[in-house]
mmCIF file of C-alpha atoms in Angstrom:
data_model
loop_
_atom_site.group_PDB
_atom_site.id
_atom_site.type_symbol
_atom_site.label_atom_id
_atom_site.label_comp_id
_atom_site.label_asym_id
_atom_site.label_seq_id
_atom_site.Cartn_x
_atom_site.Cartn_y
_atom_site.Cartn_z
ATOM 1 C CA UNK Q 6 139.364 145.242 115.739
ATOM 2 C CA UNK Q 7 140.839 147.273 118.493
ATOM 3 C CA UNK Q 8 137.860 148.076 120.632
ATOM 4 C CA UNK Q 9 137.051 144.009 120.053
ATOM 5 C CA UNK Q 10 141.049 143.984 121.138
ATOM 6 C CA UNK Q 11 140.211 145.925 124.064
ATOM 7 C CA UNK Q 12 137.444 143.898 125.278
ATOM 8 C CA UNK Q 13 139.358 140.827 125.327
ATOM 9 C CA UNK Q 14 142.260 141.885 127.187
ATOM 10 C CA UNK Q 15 139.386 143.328 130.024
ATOM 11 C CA UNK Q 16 137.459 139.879 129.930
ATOM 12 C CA UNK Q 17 140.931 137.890 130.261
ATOM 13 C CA UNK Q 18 141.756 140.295 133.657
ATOM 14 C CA UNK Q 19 138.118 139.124 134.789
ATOM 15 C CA UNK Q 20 138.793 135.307 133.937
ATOM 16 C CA UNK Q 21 142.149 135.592 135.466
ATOM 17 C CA UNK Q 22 140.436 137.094 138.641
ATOM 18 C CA UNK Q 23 137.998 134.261 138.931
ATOM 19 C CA UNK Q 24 138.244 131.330 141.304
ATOM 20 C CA UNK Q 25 137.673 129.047 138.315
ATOM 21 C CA UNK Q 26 139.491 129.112 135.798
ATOM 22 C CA UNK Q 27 137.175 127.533 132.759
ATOM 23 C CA UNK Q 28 138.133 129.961 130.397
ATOM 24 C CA UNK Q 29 135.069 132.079 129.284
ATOM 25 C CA UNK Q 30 133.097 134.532 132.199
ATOM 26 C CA UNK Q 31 129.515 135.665 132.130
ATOM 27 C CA UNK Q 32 128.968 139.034 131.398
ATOM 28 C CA UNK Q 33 127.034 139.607 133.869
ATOM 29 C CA UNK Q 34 129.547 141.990 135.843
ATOM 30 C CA UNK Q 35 129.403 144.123 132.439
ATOM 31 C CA UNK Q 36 126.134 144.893 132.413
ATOM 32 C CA UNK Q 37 125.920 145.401 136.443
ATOM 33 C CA UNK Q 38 128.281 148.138 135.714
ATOM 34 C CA UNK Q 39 126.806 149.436 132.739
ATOM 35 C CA UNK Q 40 123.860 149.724 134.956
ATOM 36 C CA UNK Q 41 125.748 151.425 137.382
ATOM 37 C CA UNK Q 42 127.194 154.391 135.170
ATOM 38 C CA UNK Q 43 123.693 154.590 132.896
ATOM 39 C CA UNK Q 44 120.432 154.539 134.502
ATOM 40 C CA UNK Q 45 118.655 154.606 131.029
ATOM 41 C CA UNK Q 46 119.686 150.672 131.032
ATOM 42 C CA UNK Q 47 118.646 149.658 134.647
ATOM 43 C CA UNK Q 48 115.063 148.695 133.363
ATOM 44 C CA UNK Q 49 114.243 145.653 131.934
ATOM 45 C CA UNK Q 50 113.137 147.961 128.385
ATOM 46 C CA UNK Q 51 114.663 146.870 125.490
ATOM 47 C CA UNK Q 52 117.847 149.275 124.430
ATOM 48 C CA UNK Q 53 118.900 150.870 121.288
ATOM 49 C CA UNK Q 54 122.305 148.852 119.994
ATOM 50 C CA UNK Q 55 123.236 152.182 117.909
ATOM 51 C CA UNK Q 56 122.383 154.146 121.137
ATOM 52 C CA UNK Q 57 124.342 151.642 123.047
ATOM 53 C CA UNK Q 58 127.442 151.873 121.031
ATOM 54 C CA UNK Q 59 127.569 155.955 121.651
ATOM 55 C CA UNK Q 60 127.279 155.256 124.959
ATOM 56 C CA UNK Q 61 130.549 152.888 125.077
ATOM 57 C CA UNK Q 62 132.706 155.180 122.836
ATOM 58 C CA UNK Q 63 132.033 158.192 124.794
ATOM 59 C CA UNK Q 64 132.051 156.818 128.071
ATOM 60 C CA UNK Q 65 135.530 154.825 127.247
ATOM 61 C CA UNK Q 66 137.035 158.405 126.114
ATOM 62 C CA UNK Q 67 135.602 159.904 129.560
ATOM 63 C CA UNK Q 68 137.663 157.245 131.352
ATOM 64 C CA UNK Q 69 140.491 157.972 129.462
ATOM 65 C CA UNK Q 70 140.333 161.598 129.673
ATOM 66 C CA UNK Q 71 139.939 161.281 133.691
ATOM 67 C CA UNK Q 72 143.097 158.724 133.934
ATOM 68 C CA UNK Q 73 145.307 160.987 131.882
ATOM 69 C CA UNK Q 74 143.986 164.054 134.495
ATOM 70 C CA UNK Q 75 144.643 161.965 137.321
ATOM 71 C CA UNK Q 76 148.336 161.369 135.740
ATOM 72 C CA UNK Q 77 149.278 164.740 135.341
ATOM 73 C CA UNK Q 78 148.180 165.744 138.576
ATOM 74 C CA UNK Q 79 150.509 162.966 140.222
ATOM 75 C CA UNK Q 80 153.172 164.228 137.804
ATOM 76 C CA UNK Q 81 152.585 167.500 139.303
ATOM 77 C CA UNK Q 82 153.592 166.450 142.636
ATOM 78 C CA UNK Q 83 156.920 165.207 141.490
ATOM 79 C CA UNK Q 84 159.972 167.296 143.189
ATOM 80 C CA UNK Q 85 161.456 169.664 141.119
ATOM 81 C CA UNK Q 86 164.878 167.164 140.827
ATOM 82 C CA UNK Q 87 162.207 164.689 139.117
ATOM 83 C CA UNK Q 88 160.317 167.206 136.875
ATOM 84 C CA UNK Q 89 163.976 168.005 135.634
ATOM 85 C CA UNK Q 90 164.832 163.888 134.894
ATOM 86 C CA UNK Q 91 160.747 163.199 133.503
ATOM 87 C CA UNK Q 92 160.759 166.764 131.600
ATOM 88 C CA UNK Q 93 157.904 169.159 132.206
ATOM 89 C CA UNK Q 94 154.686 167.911 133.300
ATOM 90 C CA UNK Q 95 152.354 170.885 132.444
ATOM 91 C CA UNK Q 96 151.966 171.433 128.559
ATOM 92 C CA UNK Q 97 150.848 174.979 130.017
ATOM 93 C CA UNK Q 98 153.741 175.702 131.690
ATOM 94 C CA UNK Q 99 155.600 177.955 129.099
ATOM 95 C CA UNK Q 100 152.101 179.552 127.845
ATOM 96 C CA UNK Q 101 151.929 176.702 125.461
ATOM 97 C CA UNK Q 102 147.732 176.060 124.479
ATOM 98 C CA UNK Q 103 146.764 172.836 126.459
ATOM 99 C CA UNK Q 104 146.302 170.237 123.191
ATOM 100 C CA UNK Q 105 143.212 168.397 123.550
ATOM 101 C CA UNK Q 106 143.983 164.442 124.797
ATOM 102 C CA UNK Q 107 143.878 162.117 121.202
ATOM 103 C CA UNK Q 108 143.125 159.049 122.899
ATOM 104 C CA UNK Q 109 142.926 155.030 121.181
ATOM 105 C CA UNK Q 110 139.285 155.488 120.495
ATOM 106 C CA UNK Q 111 139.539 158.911 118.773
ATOM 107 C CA UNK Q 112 142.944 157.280 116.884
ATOM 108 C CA UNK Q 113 140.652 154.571 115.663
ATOM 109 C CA UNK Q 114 136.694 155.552 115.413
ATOM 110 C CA UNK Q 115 136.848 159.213 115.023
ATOM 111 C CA UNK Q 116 136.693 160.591 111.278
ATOM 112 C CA UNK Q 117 135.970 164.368 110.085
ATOM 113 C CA UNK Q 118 133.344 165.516 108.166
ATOM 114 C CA UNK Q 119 132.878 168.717 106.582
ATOM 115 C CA UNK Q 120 130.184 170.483 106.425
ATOM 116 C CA UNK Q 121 130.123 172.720 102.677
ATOM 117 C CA UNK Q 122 127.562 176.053 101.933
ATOM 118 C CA UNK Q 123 128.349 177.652 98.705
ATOM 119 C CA UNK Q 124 126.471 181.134 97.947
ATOM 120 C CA UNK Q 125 124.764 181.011 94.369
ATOM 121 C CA UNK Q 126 125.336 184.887 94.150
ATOM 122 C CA UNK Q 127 129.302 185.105 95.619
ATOM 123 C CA UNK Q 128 130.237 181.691 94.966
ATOM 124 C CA UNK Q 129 131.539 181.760 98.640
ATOM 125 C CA UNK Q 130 132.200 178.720 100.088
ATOM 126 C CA UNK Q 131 131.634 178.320 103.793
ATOM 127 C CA UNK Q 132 132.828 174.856 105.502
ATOM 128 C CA UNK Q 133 132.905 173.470 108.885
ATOM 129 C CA UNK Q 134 134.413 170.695 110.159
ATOM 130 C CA UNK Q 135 132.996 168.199 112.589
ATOM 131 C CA UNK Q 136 134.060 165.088 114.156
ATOM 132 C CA UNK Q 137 132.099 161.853 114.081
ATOM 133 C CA UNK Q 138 132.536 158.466 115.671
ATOM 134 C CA UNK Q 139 129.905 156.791 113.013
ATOM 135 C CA UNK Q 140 128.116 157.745 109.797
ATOM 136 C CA UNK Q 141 124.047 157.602 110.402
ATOM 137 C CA UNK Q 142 122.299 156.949 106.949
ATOM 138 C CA UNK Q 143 119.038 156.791 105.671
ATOM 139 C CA UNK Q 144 118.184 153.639 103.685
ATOM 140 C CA UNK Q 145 115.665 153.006 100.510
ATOM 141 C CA UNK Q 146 114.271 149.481 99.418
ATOM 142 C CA UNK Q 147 116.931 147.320 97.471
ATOM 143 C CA UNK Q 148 119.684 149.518 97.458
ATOM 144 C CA UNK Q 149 123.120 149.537 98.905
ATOM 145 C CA UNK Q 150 125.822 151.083 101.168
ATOM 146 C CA UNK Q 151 127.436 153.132 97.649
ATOM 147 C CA UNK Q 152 124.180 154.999 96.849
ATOM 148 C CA UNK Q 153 123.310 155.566 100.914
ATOM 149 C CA UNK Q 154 126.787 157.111 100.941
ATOM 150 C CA UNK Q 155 126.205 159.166 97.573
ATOM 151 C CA UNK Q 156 122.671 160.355 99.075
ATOM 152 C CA UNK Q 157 124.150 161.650 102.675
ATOM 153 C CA UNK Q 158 127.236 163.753 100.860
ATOM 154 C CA UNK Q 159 124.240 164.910 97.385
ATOM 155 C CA UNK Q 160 123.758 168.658 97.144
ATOM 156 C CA UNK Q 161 121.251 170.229 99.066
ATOM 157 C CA UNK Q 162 119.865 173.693 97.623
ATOM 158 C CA UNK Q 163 118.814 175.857 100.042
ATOM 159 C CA UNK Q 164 116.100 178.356 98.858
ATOM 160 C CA UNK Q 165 112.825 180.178 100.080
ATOM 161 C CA UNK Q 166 112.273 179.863 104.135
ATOM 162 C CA UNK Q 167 115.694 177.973 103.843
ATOM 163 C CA UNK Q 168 118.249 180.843 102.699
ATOM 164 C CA UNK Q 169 121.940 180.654 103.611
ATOM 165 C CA UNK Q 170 122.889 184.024 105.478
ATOM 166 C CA UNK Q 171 126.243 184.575 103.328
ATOM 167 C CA UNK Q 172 128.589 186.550 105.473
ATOM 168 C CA UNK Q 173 130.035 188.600 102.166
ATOM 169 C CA UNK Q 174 127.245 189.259 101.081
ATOM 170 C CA UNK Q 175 125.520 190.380 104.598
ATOM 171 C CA UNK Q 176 122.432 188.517 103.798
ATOM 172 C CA UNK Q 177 120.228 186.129 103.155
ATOM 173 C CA UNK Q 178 120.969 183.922 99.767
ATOM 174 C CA UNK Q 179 119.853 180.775 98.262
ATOM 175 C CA UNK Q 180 123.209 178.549 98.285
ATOM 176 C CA UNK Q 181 124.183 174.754 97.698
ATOM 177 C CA UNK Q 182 124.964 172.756 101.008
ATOM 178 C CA UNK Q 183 126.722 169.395 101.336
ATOM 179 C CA UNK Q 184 128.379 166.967 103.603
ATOM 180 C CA UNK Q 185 131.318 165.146 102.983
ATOM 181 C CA UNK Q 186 133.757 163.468 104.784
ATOM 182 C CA UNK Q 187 136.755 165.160 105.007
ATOM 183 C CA UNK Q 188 139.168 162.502 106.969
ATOM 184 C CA UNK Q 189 137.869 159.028 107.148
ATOM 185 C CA UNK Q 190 138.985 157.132 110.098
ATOM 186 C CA UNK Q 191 140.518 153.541 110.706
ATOM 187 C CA UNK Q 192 137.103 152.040 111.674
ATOM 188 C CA UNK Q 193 134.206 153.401 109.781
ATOM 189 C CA UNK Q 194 131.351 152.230 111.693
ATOM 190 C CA UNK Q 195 127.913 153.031 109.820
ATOM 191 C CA UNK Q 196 124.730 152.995 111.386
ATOM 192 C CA UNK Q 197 121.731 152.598 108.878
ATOM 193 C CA UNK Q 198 118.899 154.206 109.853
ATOM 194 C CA UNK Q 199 116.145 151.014 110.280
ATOM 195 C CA UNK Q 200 113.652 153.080 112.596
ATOM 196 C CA UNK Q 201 111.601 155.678 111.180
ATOM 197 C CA UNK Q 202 108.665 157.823 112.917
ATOM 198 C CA UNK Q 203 105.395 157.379 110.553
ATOM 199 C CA UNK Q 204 103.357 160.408 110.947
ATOM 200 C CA UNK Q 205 100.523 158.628 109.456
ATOM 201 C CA UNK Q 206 100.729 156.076 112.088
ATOM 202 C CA UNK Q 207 102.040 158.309 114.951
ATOM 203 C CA UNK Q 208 104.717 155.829 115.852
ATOM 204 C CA UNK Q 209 108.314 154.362 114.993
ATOM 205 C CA UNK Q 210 108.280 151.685 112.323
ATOM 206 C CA UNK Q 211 111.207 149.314 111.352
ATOM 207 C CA UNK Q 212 112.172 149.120 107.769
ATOM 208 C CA UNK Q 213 112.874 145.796 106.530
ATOM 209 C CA UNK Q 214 114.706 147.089 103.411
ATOM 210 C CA UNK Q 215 117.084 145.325 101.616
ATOM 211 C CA UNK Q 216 120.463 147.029 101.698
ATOM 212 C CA UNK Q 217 123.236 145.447 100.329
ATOM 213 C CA UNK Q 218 126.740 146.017 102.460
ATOM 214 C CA UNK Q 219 129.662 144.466 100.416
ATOM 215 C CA UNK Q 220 132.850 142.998 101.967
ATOM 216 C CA UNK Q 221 134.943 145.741 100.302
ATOM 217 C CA UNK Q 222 134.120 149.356 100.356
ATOM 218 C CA UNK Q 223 135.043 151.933 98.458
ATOM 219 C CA UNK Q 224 134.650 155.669 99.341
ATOM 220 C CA UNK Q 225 135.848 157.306 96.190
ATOM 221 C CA UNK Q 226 132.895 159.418 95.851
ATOM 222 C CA UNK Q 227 132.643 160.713 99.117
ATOM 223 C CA UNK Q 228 136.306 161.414 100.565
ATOM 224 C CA UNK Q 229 138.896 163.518 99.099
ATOM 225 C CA UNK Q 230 141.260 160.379 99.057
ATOM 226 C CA UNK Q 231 140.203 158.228 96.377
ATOM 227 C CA UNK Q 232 142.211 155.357 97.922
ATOM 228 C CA UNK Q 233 140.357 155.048 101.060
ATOM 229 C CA UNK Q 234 139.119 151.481 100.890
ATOM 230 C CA UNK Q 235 137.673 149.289 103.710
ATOM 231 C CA UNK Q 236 137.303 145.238 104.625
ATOM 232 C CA UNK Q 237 133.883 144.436 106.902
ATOM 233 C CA UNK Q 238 134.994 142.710 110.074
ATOM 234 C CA UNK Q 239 131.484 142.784 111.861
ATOM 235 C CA UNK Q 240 127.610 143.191 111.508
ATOM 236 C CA UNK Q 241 125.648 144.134 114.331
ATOM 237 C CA UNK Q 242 121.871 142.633 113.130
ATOM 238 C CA UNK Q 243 118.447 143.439 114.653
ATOM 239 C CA UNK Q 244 116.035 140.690 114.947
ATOM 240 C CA UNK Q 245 112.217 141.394 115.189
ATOM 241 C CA UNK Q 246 109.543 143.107 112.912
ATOM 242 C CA UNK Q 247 108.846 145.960 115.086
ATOM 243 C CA UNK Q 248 111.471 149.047 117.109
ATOM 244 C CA UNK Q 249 109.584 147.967 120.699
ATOM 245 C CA UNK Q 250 110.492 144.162 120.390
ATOM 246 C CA UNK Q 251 113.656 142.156 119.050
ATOM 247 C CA UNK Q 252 116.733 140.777 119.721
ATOM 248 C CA UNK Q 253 120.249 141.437 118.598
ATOM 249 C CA UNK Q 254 122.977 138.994 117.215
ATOM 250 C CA UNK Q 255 126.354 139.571 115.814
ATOM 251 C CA UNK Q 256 128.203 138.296 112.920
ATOM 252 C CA UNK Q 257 132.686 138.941 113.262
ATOM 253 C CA UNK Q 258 135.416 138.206 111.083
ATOM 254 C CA UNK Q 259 138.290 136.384 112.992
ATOM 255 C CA UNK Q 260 141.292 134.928 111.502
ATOM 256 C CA UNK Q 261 139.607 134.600 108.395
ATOM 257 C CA UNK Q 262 136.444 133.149 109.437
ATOM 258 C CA UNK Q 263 132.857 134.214 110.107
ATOM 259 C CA UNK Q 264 131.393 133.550 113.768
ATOM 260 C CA UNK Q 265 127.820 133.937 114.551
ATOM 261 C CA UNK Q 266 127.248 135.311 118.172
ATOM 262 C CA UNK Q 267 123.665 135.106 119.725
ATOM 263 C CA UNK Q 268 123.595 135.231 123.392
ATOM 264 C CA UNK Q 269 126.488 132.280 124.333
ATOM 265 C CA UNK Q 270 125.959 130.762 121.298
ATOM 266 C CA UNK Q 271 128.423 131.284 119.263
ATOM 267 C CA UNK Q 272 129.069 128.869 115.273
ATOM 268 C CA UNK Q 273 131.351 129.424 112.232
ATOM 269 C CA UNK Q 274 129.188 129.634 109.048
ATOM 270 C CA UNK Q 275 130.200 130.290 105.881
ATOM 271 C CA UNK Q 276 130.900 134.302 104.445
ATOM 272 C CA UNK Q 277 128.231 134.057 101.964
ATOM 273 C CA UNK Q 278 125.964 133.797 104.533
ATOM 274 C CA UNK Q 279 126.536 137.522 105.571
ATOM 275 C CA UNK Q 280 124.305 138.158 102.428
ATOM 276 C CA UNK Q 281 121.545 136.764 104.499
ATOM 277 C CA UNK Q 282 121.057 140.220 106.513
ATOM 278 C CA UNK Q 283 120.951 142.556 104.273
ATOM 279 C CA UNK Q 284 117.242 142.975 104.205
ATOM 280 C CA UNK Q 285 114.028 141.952 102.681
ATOM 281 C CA UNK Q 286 112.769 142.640 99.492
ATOM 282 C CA UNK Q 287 109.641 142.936 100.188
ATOM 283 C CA UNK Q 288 107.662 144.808 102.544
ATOM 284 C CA UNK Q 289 106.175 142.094 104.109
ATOM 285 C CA UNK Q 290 108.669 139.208 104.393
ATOM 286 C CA UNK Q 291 109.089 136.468 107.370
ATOM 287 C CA UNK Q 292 112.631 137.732 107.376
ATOM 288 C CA UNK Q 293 113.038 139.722 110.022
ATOM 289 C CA UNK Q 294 116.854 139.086 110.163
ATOM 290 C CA UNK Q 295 118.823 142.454 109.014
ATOM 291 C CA UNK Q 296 121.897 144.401 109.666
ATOM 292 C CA UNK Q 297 121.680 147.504 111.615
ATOM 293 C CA UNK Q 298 125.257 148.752 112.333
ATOM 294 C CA UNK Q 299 128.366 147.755 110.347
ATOM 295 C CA UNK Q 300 132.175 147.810 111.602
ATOM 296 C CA UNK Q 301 134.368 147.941 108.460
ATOM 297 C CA UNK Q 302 138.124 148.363 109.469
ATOM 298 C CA UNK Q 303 140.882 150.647 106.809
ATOM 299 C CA UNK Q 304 143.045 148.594 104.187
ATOM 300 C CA UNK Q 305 145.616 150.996 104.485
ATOM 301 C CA UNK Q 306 145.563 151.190 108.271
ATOM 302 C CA UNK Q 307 146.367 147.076 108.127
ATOM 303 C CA UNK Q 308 149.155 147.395 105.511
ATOM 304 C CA UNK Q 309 150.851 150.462 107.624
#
């Protein structure tokens, strides 16, 4: 809800800022400045909302990063009377490591994964930690969100051209790899991979699978805190058969209730019509109607 939170507070500046005040605002100004910072949307070619979304986060943390630069260097400038009544301005001042900046979109998108080899010979167990701002799965026909997340953290063995170079045992070994994520974050925003490359057909094709997200997740199977449950509180969906051609809507939870967004359109329908996007059962369907990227927000992080 927070980068929705976000939004809203920048919008009501804008409307605030406007000569009439009729309480809504085009969003045209957004996209002349999206334009501005991104060339790769200037065209009139239709844009990837996953890609999109990457775009935002990281360019929202780059904004924040450069504001809390720009801050210390004014703090910097302070007299040395001031720098005694603020405290020190520098974190590197006394030799202390410069902490990297944890700002609102890191507190609230980013999770850790880890990243797990274990040698067959040594049992060894290598892991790496990475951050993530949102979980990319792969999909199959008619299944769900559970078995998507059991399939991305299932055990890879790694054998033949693929050996593990095990570091105690100075070479090269077959050894079991797998991903899990270590520290799931307040907003767990999964992407589910719809566009595919065909090699047969030597382009991208869109699958229309049916994947079933529920309301409530669990991620019991897949995080070392079995309590880590989440509430859905938007659905980004792609309309149109094809990855050249389509349109997007959206589908958000507020105050209980279920708004459609498409363009300015904007109606309440009911919550079992979320079940609408989840896919098509068939291959060929005249659905073309299905959810692409899902926001689901902690439990825990709304009873804290």
């Amino acid at each position: 809800m927070v980068v929705f939170s976000f939004w809203q507070r920048l919008l009501m500046a804008l409307i605030n800022s406007q000569k009439k005040k009729t309480g809504v605002i085009a969003p045209k100004r957004f996209v002349q400045r999206l334009k501005k910072q991104n060339e790769l949307f200037r065209s009139y070619m239709h844009q990837d909302a996953h890609e999109f979304l990457n775009f935002l986060l990281n360019e929202l943390v780059d904004i924040l990063e450069k504001e809390d630069q720009a801050a210390k260097k004014e703090g910097e400038t302070l007299s040395p009377s001031e720098k005694t009544v603020n405290g020190p301005k520098n974190p590197q001042a006394n030799g202390v490591q410069k902490e990297p900046l944890v700002t609102w979109v890191h507190k609230n998108f980013q999770g850790i994964l880890t990243n797990e080899t274990r040698c067959l010979r040594c049992e060894t167990v290598t892991a790496r930690d990475e951050a993530f701002f949102d979980l990319s799965l792969d999909i199959e026909q008619n299944s769900s969100i559970t078995s998507c997340l059991k399939i991305f953290s299932s055990t890879e063995t790694l054998n033949a051209e693929d050996k593990f170079f095990c570091d105690k045992c100075c070479s090269l070994q077959e050894a079991q790899k797998r991903m899990k994520i270590k520290k799931p974050p307040h907003i767990l925003v999964i992407h589910l991979k719809r566009f595919k490359y065909i090699e047969q057909l030597g382009r991208y094709k869109k699958l229309s699978y049916r994947v079933v997200f529920p309301l409530e997740l669990k991620l019991s199977n897949t995080v070392e805190d079995a309590d880590s449950e989440y509430s859905l509180f938007a659905v980004v969906v792609h309309v149109g058969s094809g990855p050249n051609h389509g349109h997007y809507v959206s589908l958000v939870k507020s105050h209980n209730h279920w708004l459609f967004f498409d363009d300015e359109n904007v109606e309440m329908i009911d919550e079992s019509a979320v079940q609408t996007f989840f896919g098509s059962a068939q291959e060929y369907s005249s659905n073309t109607d299905h959810g692409y990227i899902l926001f689901y927000e902690s439990l825990g992080a709304n009873k804290s």
